[in-house]
Amino acid sequence: SKGYADYLRSGGSSFADGTHTSALRAQRQKNATRPGLATQYVDEPLTDGDYAPVALRTADEGALVFFSSHHFVKQTAAQGASVPAPNANVRALTTGEIKQTLTMEFVANQVAVDPAGTGGRVSVLARVEGLTSAKGE
């Protein structure tokens, strides 16, 4: 979880290219700045209690790993602009009034293959993300 959060934040070579790694980073970079709207992303590991990672040894001595991560997306509108209207699911979990910013909080569950040895790159096979809260300001 820590490695994945670090990768989403800074990139690197520990994860293989794919939908839930390099493509996700590219999409975030594309959405980070639009005219009148800035979007920030914060990624944190979830590693304790109910969110502790679980791994299964594979036949080739690698591991199939199930882990969780915590993500925040903050949209901030420029003066005189507004944050795009969120969908009904986001509105249902939003506290406060959306004036200049909307901060959304997500928990994601991932499954990845960590290859045997020290030189392989981790492949994230699947990712399920759910919105847990939102706050307008």
JSON list of N, CA and C in Angstrom, two decimals, residues 56-63 114-117:
[
{"chain": "A", "resi": 56, "resn": "LEU", "atom": "N", "xyz": [-0.86, -14.18, -0.85]},
{"chain": "A", "resi": 56, "resn": "LEU", "atom": "CA", "xyz": [-0.82, -15.62, -1.08]},
{"chain": "A", "resi": 56, "resn": "LEU", "atom": "C", "xyz": [0.42, -15.92, -1.91]},
{"chain": "A", "resi": 57, "resn": "ARG", "atom": "N", "xyz": [1.20, -16.90, -1.50]},
{"chain": "A", "resi": 57, "resn": "ARG", "atom": "CA", "xyz": [2.39, -17.29, -2.25]},
{"chain": "A", "resi": 57, "resn": "ARG", "atom": "C", "xyz": [1.95, -17.95, -3.56]},
{"chain": "A", "resi": 58, "resn": "THR", "atom": "N", "xyz": [2.59, -17.60, -4.67]},
{"chain": "A", "resi": 58, "resn": "THR", "atom": "CA", "xyz": [2.28, -18.22, -5.95]},
{"chain": "A", "resi": 58, "resn": "THR", "atom": "C", "xyz": [3.26, -19.36, -6.22]},
{"chain": "A", "resi": 59, "resn": "ALA", "atom": "N", "xyz": [2.93, -20.19, -7.19]},
{"chain": "A", "resi": 59, "resn": "ALA", "atom": "CA", "xyz": [3.76, -21.36, -7.51]},
{"chain": "A", "resi": 59, "resn": "ALA", "atom": "C", "xyz": [5.19, -20.97, -7.91]},
{"chain": "A", "resi": 60, "resn": "ASP", "atom": "N", "xyz": [5.36, -19.79, -8.49]},
{"chain": "A", "resi": 60, "resn": "ASP", "atom": "CA", "xyz": [6.70, -19.36, -8.91]},
{"chain": "A", "resi": 60, "resn": "ASP", "atom": "C", "xyz": [7.45, -18.57, -7.82]},
{"chain": "A", "resi": 61, "resn": "GLU", "atom": "N", "xyz": [6.95, -18.66, -6.58]},
{"chain": "A", "resi": 61, "resn": "GLU", "atom": "CA", "xyz": [7.56, -18.01, -5.41]},
{"chain": "A", "resi": 61, "resn": "GLU", "atom": "C", "xyz": [7.31, -16.50, -5.36]},
{"chain": "A", "resi": 62, "resn": "GLY", "atom": "N", "xyz": [6.43, -16.00, -6.19]},
{"chain": "A", "resi": 62, "resn": "GLY", "atom": "CA", "xyz": [6.00, -14.61, -6.09]},
{"chain": "A", "resi": 62, "resn": "GLY", "atom": "C", "xyz": [4.84, -14.54, -5.10]},
{"chain": "A", "resi": 63, "resn": "ALA", "atom": "N", "xyz": [4.01, -13.50, -5.22]},
{"chain": "A", "resi": 63, "resn": "ALA", "atom": "CA", "xyz": [2.87, -13.36, -4.32]},
{"chain": "A", "resi": 63, "resn": "ALA", "atom": "C", "xyz": [1.72, -12.66, -5.01]},
{"chain": "A", "resi": 114, "resn": "ASP", "atom": "N", "xyz": [3.13, -9.67, -7.21]},
{"chain": "A", "resi": 114, "resn": "ASP", "atom": "CA", "xyz": [4.50, -9.28, -6.91]},
{"chain": "A", "resi": 114, "resn": "ASP", "atom": "C", "xyz": [5.38, -10.45, -7.33]},
{"chain": "A", "resi": 115, "resn": "PRO", "atom": "N", "xyz": [6.16, -10.29, -8.40]},
{"chain": "A", "resi": 115, "resn": "PRO", "atom": "CA", "xyz": [6.92, -11.42, -8.92]},
{"chain": "A", "resi": 115, "resn": "PRO", "atom": "C", "xyz": [8.04, -11.85, -7.97]},
{"chain": "A", "resi": 116, "resn": "ALA", "atom": "N", "xyz": [8.48, -13.08, -8.13]},
{"chain": "A", "resi": 116, "resn": "ALA", "atom": "CA", "xyz": [9.59, -13.60, -7.34]},
{"chain": "A", "resi": 116, "resn": "ALA", "atom": "C", "xyz": [10.86, -12.83, -7.69]},
{"chain": "A", "resi": 117, "resn": "GLY", "atom": "N", "xyz": [11.77, -12.75, -6.74]},
{"chain": "A", "resi": 117, "resn": "GLY", "atom": "CA", "xyz": [13.03, -12.07, -6.98]},
{"chain": "A", "resi": 117, "resn": "GLY", "atom": "C", "xyz": [12.92, -10.59, -6.68]}
]
